[in-house]
PDB file of C-alpha atoms in Angstrom:
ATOM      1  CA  UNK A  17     -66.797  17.874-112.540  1.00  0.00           C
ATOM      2  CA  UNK A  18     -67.240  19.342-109.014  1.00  0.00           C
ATOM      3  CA  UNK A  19     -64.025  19.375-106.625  1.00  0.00           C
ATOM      4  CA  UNK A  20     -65.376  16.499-104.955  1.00  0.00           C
ATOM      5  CA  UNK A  21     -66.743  14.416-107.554  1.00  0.00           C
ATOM      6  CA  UNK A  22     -65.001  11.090-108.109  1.00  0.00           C
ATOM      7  CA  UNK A  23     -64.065   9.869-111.829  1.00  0.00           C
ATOM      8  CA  UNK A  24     -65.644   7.381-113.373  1.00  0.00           C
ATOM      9  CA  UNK A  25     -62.765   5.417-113.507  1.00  0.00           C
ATOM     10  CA  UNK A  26     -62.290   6.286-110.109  1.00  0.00           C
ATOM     11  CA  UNK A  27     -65.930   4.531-109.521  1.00  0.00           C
ATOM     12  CA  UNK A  28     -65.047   1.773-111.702  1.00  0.00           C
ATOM     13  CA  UNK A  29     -62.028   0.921-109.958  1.00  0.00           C
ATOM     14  CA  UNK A  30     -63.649   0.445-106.672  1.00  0.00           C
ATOM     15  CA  UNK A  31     -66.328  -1.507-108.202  1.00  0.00           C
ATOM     16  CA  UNK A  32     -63.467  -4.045-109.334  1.00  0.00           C
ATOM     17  CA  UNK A  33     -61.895  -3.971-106.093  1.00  0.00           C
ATOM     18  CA  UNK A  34     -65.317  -5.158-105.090  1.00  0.00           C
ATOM     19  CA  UNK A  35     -66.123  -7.802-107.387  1.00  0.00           C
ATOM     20  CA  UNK A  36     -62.897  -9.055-106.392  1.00  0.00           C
ATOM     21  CA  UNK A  37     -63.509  -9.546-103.054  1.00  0.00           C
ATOM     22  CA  UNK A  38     -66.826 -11.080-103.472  1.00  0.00           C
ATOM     23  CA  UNK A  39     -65.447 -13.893-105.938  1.00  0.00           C
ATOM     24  CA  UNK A  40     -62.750 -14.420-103.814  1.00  0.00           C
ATOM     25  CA  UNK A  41     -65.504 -15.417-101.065  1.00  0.00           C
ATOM     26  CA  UNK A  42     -67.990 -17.102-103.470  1.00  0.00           C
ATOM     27  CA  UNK A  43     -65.282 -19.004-105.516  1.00  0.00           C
ATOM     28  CA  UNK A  44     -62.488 -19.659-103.218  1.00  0.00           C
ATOM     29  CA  UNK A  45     -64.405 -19.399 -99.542  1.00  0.00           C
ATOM     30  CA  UNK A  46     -62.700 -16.829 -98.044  1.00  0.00           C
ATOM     31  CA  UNK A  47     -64.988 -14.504 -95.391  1.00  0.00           C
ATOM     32  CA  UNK A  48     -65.100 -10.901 -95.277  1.00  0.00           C
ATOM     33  CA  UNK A  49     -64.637  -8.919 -91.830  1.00  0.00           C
ATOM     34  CA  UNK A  50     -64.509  -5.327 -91.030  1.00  0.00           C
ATOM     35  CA  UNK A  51     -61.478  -3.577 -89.480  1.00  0.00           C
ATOM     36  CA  UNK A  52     -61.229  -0.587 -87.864  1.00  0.00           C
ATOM     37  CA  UNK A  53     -59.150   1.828 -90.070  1.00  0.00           C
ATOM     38  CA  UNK A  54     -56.748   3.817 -88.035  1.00  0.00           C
ATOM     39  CA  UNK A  55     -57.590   7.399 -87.095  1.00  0.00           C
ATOM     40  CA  UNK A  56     -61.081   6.944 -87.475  1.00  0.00           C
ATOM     41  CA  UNK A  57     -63.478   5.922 -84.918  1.00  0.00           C
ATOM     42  CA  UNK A  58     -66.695   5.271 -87.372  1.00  0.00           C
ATOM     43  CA  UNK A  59     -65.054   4.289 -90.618  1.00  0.00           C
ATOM     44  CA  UNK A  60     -63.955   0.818 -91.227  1.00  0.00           C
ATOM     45  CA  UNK A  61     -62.605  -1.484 -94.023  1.00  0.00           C
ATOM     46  CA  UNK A  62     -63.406  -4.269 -95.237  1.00  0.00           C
ATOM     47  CA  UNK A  63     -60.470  -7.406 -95.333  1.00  0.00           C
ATOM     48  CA  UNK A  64     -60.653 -10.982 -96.341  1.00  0.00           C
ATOM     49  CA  UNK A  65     -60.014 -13.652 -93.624  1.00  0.00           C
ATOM     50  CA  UNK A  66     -57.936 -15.361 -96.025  1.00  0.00           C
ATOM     51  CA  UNK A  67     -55.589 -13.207 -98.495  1.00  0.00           C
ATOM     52  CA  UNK A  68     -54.388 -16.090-100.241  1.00  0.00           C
ATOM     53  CA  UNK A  69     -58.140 -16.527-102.068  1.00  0.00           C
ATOM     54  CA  UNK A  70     -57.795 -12.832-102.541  1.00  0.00           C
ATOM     55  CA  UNK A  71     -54.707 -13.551-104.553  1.00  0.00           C
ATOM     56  CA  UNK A  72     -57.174 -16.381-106.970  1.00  0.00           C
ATOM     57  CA  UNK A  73     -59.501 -13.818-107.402  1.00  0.00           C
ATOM     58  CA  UNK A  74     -57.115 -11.194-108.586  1.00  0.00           C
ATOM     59  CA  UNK A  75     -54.991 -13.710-110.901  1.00  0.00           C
ATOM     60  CA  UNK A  76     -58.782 -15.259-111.944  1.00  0.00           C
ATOM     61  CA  UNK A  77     -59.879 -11.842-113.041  1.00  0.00           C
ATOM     62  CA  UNK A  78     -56.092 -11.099-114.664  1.00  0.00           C
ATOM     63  CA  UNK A  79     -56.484 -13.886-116.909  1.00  0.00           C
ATOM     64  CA  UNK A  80     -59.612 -13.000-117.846  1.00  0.00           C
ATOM     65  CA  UNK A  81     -59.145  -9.814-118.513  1.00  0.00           C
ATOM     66  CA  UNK A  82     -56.013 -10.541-120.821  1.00  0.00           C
ATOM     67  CA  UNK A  83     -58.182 -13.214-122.550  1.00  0.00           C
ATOM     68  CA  UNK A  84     -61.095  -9.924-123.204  1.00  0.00           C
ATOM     69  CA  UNK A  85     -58.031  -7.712-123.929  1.00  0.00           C
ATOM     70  CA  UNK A  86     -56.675  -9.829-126.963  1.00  0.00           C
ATOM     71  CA  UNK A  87     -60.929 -10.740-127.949  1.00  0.00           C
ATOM     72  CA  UNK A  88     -60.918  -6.897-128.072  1.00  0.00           C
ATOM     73  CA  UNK A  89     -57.944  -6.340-130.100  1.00  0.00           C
ATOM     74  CA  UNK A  90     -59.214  -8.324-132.152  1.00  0.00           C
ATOM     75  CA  UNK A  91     -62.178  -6.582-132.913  1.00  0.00           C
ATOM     76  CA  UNK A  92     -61.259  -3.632-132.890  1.00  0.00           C
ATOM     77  CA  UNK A  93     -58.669  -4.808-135.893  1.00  0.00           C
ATOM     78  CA  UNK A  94     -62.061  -6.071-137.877  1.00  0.00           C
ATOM     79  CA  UNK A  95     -63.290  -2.778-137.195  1.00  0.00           C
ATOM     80  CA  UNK A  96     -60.442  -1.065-139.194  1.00  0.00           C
ATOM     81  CA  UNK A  97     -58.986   0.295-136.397  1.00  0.00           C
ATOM     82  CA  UNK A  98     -54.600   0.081-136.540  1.00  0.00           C
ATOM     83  CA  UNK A  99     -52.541  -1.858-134.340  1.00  0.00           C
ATOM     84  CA  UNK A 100     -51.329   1.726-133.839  1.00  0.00           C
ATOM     85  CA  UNK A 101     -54.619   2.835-132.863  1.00  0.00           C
ATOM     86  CA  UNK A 102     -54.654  -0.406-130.742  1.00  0.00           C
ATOM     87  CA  UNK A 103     -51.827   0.739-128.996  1.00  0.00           C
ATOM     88  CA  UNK A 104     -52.392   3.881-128.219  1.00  0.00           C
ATOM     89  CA  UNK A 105     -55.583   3.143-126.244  1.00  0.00           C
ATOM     90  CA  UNK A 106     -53.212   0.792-124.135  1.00  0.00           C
ATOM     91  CA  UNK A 107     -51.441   4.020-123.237  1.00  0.00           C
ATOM     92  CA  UNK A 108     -48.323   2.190-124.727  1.00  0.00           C
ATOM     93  CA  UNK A 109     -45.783   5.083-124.875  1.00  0.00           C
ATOM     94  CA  UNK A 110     -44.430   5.725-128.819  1.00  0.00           C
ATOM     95  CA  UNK A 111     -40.508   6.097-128.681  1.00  0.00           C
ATOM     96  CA  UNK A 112     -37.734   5.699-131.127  1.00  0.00           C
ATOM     97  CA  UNK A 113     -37.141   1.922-130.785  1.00  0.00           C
ATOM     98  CA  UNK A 114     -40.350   0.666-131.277  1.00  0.00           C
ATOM     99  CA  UNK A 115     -43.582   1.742-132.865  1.00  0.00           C
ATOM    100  CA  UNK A 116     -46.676   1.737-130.698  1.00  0.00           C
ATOM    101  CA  UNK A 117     -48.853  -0.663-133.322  1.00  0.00           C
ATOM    102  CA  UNK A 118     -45.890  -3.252-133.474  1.00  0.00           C
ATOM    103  CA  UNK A 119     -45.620  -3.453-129.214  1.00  0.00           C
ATOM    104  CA  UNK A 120     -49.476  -3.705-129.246  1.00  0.00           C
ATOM    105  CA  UNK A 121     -49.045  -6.731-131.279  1.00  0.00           C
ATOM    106  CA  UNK A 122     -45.959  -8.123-129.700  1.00  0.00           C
ATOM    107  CA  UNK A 123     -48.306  -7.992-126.427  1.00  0.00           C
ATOM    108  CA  UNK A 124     -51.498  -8.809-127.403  1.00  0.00           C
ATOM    109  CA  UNK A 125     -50.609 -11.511-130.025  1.00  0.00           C
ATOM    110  CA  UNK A 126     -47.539 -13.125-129.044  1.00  0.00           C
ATOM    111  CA  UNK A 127     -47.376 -12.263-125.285  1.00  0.00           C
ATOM    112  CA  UNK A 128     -44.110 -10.010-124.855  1.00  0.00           C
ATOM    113  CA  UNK A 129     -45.533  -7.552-122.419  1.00  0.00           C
ATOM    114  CA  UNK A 130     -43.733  -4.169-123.060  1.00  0.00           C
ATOM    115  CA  UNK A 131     -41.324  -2.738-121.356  1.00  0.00           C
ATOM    116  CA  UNK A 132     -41.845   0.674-119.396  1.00  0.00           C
ATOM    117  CA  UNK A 133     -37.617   1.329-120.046  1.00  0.00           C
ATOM    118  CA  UNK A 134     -36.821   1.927-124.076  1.00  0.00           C
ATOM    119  CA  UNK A 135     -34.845  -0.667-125.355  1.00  0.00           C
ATOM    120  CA  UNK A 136     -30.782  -0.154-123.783  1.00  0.00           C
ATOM    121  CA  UNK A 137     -31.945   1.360-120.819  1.00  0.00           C
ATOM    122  CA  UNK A 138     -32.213   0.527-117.497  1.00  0.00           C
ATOM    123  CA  UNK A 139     -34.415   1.712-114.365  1.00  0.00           C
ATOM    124  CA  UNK A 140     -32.100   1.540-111.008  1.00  0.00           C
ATOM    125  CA  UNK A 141     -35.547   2.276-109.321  1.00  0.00           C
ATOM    126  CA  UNK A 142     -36.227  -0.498-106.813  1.00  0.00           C
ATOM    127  CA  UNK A 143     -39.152  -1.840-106.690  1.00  0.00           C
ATOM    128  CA  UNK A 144     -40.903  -2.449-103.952  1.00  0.00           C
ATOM    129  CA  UNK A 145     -44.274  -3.169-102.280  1.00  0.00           C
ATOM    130  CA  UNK A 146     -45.761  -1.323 -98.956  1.00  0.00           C
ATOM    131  CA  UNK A 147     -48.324  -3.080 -96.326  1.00  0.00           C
ATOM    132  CA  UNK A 148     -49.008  -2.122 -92.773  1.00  0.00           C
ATOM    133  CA  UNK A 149     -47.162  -4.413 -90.130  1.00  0.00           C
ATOM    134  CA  UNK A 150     -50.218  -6.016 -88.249  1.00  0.00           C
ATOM    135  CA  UNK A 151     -47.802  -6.465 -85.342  1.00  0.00           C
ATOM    136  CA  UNK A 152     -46.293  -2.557 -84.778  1.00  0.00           C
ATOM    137  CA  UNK A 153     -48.874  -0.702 -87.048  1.00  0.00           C
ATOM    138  CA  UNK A 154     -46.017   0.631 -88.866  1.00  0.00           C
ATOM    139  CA  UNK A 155     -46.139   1.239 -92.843  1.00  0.00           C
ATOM    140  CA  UNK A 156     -43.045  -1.395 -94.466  1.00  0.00           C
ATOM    141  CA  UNK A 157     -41.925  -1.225 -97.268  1.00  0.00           C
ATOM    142  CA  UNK A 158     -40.911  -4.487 -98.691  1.00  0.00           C
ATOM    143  CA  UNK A 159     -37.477  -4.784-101.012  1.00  0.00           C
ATOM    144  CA  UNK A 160     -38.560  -8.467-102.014  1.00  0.00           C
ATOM    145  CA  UNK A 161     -37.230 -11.957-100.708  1.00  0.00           C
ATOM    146  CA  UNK A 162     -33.884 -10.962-102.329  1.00  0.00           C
ATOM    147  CA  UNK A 163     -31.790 -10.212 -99.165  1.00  0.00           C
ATOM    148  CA  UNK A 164     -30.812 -12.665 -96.504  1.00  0.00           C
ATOM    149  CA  UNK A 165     -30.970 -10.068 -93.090  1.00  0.00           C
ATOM    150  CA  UNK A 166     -34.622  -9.261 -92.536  1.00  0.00           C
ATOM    151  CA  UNK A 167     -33.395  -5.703 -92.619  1.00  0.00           C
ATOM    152  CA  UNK A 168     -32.296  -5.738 -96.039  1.00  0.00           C
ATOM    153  CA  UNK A 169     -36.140  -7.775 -96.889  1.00  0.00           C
ATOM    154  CA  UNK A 170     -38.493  -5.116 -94.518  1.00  0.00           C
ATOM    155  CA  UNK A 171     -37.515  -1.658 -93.731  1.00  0.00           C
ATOM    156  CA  UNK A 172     -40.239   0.410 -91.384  1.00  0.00           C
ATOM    157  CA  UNK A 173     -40.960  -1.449 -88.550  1.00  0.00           C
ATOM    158  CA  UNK A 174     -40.752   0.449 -85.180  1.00  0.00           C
ATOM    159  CA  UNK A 175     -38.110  -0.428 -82.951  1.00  0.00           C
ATOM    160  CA  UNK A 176     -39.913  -2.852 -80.822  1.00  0.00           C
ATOM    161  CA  UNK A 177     -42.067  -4.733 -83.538  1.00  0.00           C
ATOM    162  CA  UNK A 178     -43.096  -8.470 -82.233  1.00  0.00           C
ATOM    163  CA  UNK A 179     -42.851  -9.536 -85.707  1.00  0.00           C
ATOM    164  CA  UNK A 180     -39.655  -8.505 -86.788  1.00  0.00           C
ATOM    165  CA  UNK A 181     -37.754  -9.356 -84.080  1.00  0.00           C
ATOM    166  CA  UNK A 182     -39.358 -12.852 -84.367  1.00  0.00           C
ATOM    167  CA  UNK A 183     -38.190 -12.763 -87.502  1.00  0.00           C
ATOM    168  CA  UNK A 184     -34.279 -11.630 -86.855  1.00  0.00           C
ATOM    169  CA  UNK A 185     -34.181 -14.394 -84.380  1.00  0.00           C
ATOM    170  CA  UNK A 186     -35.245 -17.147 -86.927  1.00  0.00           C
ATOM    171  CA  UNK A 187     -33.110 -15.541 -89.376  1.00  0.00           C
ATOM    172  CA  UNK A 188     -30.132 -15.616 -86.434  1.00  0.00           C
ATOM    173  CA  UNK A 189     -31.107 -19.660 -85.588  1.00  0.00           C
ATOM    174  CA  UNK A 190     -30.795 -19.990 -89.284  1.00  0.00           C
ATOM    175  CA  UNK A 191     -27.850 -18.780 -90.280  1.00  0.00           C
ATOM    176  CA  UNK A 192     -26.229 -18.869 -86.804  1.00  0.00           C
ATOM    177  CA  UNK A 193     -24.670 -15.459 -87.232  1.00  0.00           C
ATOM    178  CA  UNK A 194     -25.515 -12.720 -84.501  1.00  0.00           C
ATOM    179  CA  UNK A 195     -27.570  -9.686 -85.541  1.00  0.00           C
TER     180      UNK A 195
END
């Protein structure tokens, strides 16, 4: 493969991305637009009017796809092929608490989804999600709807940002404390 050539899973993954948005406008009646990206005079993107059909789409294709992923198991099993086998194409990772054949089960057949952390340990990595503010422009990254402050929630905005401080002040007529 050339420097520039993209993978085919590369390929594949946009074509998802794709299919996505187009049942989330034939199924749930959302409307595609195109944005400008930022930077980039000619280039643009395309968004859905309506995220929350975007959301259906994904969690429509999700359940489908764990519905093909157990049909597939399954066949794969009737081929001769291991749970072991099984879960080593799910890239499950083999450790010393838990063979890779008997997580493969546990997820595809009973519906424990593995976890990334070996049994006894813990990940103090916070997750977290990242969108651009439509308001400032700013990249955010999200901590979750854990906090109360809409500092501790959103971290990234620029100092100025419409939307957050809309959003301290509701938090402040809220709670009635000052920021």
């Amino acid at each position: 493969m050339a420097p520039f050539d993209v993978s085919p899973t590369t390929t594949a993954s946009g074509r998802i991305r794709e299919l996505l948005r187009r049942i989330a406008v034939e199924a749930f009646g959302s409307t595609e637009t195109e944005v400008p990206i930022p930077g980039f005079t000619v280039f643009t993107d395309r968004r859905l009017d309506d995220p929350f059909a975007g959301i259906r789409a994904a969690l429509l294709m999700r359940t489908v796809a764990e519905g093909q992923l157990y049909e597939y198991a399954r066949a794969a099993r009737a081929a001769g092929r291991s749970w072991d086998e099984i879960g080593a194409a799910l890239d499950l990772p083999s450790g010393e608490y838990r063979a890779v054949g008997e997580q493969a089960f546990d997820w595809l057949v009973c519906g424990r989804v593995p976890d990334s952390e070996p049994q006894g340990v813990r990940s103090w990595r916070t997750p977290s999600a990242y969108w651009r503010c439509p308001s400032c422009e700013a990249v955010v990254t999200d901590h979750g709807p854990c906090g109360s402050h809409p500092d501790d929630i959103e971290s990234g905005h620029t100092d100025g940002c419409a939307r957050h401080r809309a959003d301290i002040a509701a938090w402040t007529a809220r709670t009635g404390w000052d920021d």
